[in-house]
Structure formats: C-alpha cells, structure tokens
Amino acid sequence: MYGQNLSELFQQGGYAAKSYNAETGARTYTPSNSISGWLNFSYGNQWVGGMFMGYQKNLGFNDNILNPEEGGIFFGRWQDIDHIYRIAPSLKYSFGQWLFHAELDFNVASYGRIDYMDKGRVKEGKEIFGVRGLLATTFFF
C-alpha cells in the first residue's frame, strides 16, 4: 500500500508545514508519503502454524518542510522513524471446543534524525527492537 497522510488510518505519517508567514501566522502544508506491505499465512487444521510479516517505509514529504525553529509544525505519527518491520510466528492447537494460541512478536523501528532540507526524510537511523509473547485460551460454546 502506498499512501499519504496515513496517520488517520493509525499508520506512520501525517502532514507538516512547508512555509510560514511570521506576520500573519499563515502556514502551507505538505503530506507525508509511505509505503507498506504485509503477508500473513497459516497452515494446518488441529495444529495450525502461522507467520505474519510486515514492513513500512517512510518516504518523506512532497516538499521540504520547516524545522520547529522556523515555525515548522508536524501533525501525525512517527515522523522520526525511517522504517518499521514485524515478524510474528504463531501456533494454534484446537481440542474440542478449546483453542490454545501462542505467538511471538519481533518488532523493529528505526529512529533517526529528520532532514528538513531533504523533504523530511529520516537519516542516520538506529534500529530499536522489542519482543513480546502472547498466550491465549478460548472456549467456544
């Protein structure tokens, strides 16, 4: 999926000021651009193995944006993240009316410096990761 200002879909992106008139306080804005893809597959009946993989890349804005010292402002989410990815294997077991589910999530976000003169692209990213486990039990009646 390619999109602009995806913050309203709870994804990375938004819009930022590209010009500012100090006398009137008027600003003009430009949208962010990002691309993402994901894949989810599973196999089995009683024992079901699954894998989710997703990736999102911040492509910057349509125009150069102003830094906060110049009157710049950003509305949205995760402007300082270059890319995000997730890998989540899972295993489900069905027994009668019971379902047992285990999942392990590995998430990575690359935080960096915003280059205001290069359309707000993120430079010098450093990957930070997190791991989360999930165990769930469901009874169907």
C-alpha positions as a printed NumPy array, in Angstrom:
array([[  0.   ,   0.   ,   0.   ],
       [  1.265,   3.439,  -0.893],
       [ -0.354,   6.452,   0.733],
       [ -0.124,   9.989,   2.009],
       [ -1.022,  11.228,   5.497],
       [ -1.8  ,   7.711,   6.726],
       [ -1.985,   8.834,  10.357],
       [ -5.767,   8.825,  10.102],
       [ -5.517,   5.067,   9.466],
       [ -3.326,   4.707,  12.59 ],
       [ -0.222,   4.246,  10.442],
       [  3.003,   6.177,  10.097],
       [  2.659,   9.609,   8.501],
       [  0.881,  12.947,   8.645],
       [  1.47 ,  16.412,   7.256],
       [  3.905,  19.228,   8.046],
       [  4.351,  22.95 ,   7.403],
       [  6.328,  23.832,   4.282],
       [  6.015,  27.607,   4.613],
       [  5.25 ,  30.071,   7.384],
       [  4.418,  33.778,   7.288],
       [  5.53 ,  35.263,  10.619],
       [  3.438,  38.424,  10.099],
       [  0.108,  36.671,   9.546],
       [  0.812,  33.28 ,  11.139],
       [ -0.355,  31.555,   7.939],
       [  1.183,  28.202,   7.044],
       [  1.025,  25.964,   3.996],
       [  1.317,  22.196,   4.403],
       [  2.619,  19.149,   2.574],
       [  1.646,  15.476,   3.116],
       [  3.953,  12.639,   4.101],
       [  4.407,   9.576,   1.888],
       [  4.879,   5.984,   2.982],
       [  4.716,   2.504,   1.573],
       [  3.922,  -0.726,   3.384],
       [  3.325,  -4.365,   2.727],
       [  2.372,  -7.337,   4.84 ],
       [  1.922, -11.054,   4.464],
       [  0.004, -13.415,   6.718],
       [ -0.28 , -17.135,   6.114],
       [ -1.22 , -20.216,   8.118],
       [ -1.339, -23.944,   7.532],
       [ -2.997, -26.855,   9.293],
       [ -6.242, -27.994,  10.922],
       [ -5.838, -29.212,  14.502],
       [ -2.317, -27.814,  14.77 ],
       [ -2.109, -24.522,  12.846],
       [  1.227, -22.841,  12.264],
       [  1.204, -19.25 ,  11.095],
       [  3.503, -16.389,  10.174],
       [  2.848, -12.647,   9.908],
       [  5.435, -10.347,   8.325],
       [  5.049,  -6.626,   7.692],
       [  7.212,  -3.684,   6.605],
       [  6.587,   0.064,   6.37 ],
       [  8.963,   2.688,   4.925],
       [  8.81 ,   6.452,   5.493],
       [  9.358,   8.123,   2.084],
       [  9.403,  11.713,   3.383],
       [  7.148,  14.559,   2.237],
       [  6.224,  16.036,  -1.139],
       [  8.245,  19.198,  -0.355],
       [ 10.946,  20.353,   2.033],
       [  9.487,  21.073,   5.46 ],
       [ 10.278,  23.722,   8.071],
       [ 12.08 ,  22.832,  11.272],
       [ 10.441,  23.952,  14.542],
       [ 12.782,  26.981,  14.871],
       [ 11.442,  28.311,  11.538],
       [  7.794,  27.906,  12.552],
       [  7.507,  24.319,  11.346],
       [  4.914,  22.012,  12.827],
       [  4.058,  18.336,  12.253],
       [  0.691,  16.626,  12.695],
       [  0.69 ,  12.832,  12.637],
       [  2.629,   9.863,  13.926],
       [  6.244,   8.749,  13.987],
       [  7.872,  11.461,  11.852],
       [ 11.329,  10.431,  13.119],
       [ 11.027,   6.73 ,  12.137],
       [ 12.615,   5.63 ,   8.857],
       [ 11.145,   2.124,   8.721],
       [  9.25 ,  -0.408,  10.814],
       [  9.022,  -4.163,  10.446],
       [  7.422,  -7.033,  12.313],
       [  7.805, -10.805,  12.242],
       [  5.322, -12.838,  14.271],
       [  5.225, -16.654,  14.135],
       [  2.251, -18.321,  15.809],
       [  0.969, -21.759,  16.74 ],
       [ -2.65 , -22.757,  17.454],
       [ -3.999, -26.036,  18.765],
       [ -7.709, -26.969,  18.613],
       [ -9.112, -29.553,  21.002],
       [-12.878, -29.956,  21.014],
       [-14.347, -26.6  ,  21.974],
       [-10.963, -25.285,  23.16 ],
       [ -8.425, -23.254,  21.226],
       [ -4.911, -22.663,  22.554],
       [ -2.806, -19.98 ,  20.865],
       [  0.841, -18.926,  21.241],
       [  2.507, -16.084,  19.359],
       [  5.904, -14.388,  19.457],
       [  6.181, -10.837,  18.054],
       [  9.518,  -9.349,  16.996],
       [  9.143,  -5.619,  16.204],
       [ 11.791,  -3.176,  14.952],
       [ 11.606,   0.617,  14.484],
       [ 14.493,   2.654,  13.051],
       [ 14.595,   6.07 ,  14.757],
       [ 16.757,   8.807,  13.276],
       [ 17.352,  12.482,  12.521],
       [ 14.833,  14.386,  10.393],
       [ 16.48 ,  16.104,   7.418],
       [ 14.269,  19.15 ,   6.871],
       [ 16.116,  20.128,   3.676],
       [ 15.609,  16.667,   2.101],
       [ 11.8  ,  16.547,   2.222],
       [ 11.752,  15.416,   5.862],
       [ 13.448,  12.086,   5.186],
       [ 14.945,  10.311,   8.19 ],
       [ 18.739,   9.927,   8.218],
       [ 21.186,   8.05 ,  10.451],
       [ 18.532,   5.638,  11.686],
       [ 19.184,   3.364,  14.637],
       [ 17.086,   0.209,  14.94 ],
       [ 15.385,  -0.411,  18.274],
       [ 13.659,  -3.752,  18.776],
       [ 11.136,  -5.307,  21.092],
       [  9.942,  -8.859,  21.645],
       [  6.531,  -9.794,  23.002],
       [  4.982, -13.155,  23.717],
       [  1.292, -13.991,  23.797],
       [ -0.556, -16.999,  25.217],
       [ -4.326, -17.242,  24.839],
       [ -7.037, -19.786,  25.527],
       [-10.547, -19.651,  24.064],
       [-13.563, -21.793,  24.873],
       [-16.318, -21.875,  22.244],
       [-19.868, -22.651,  23.358]])
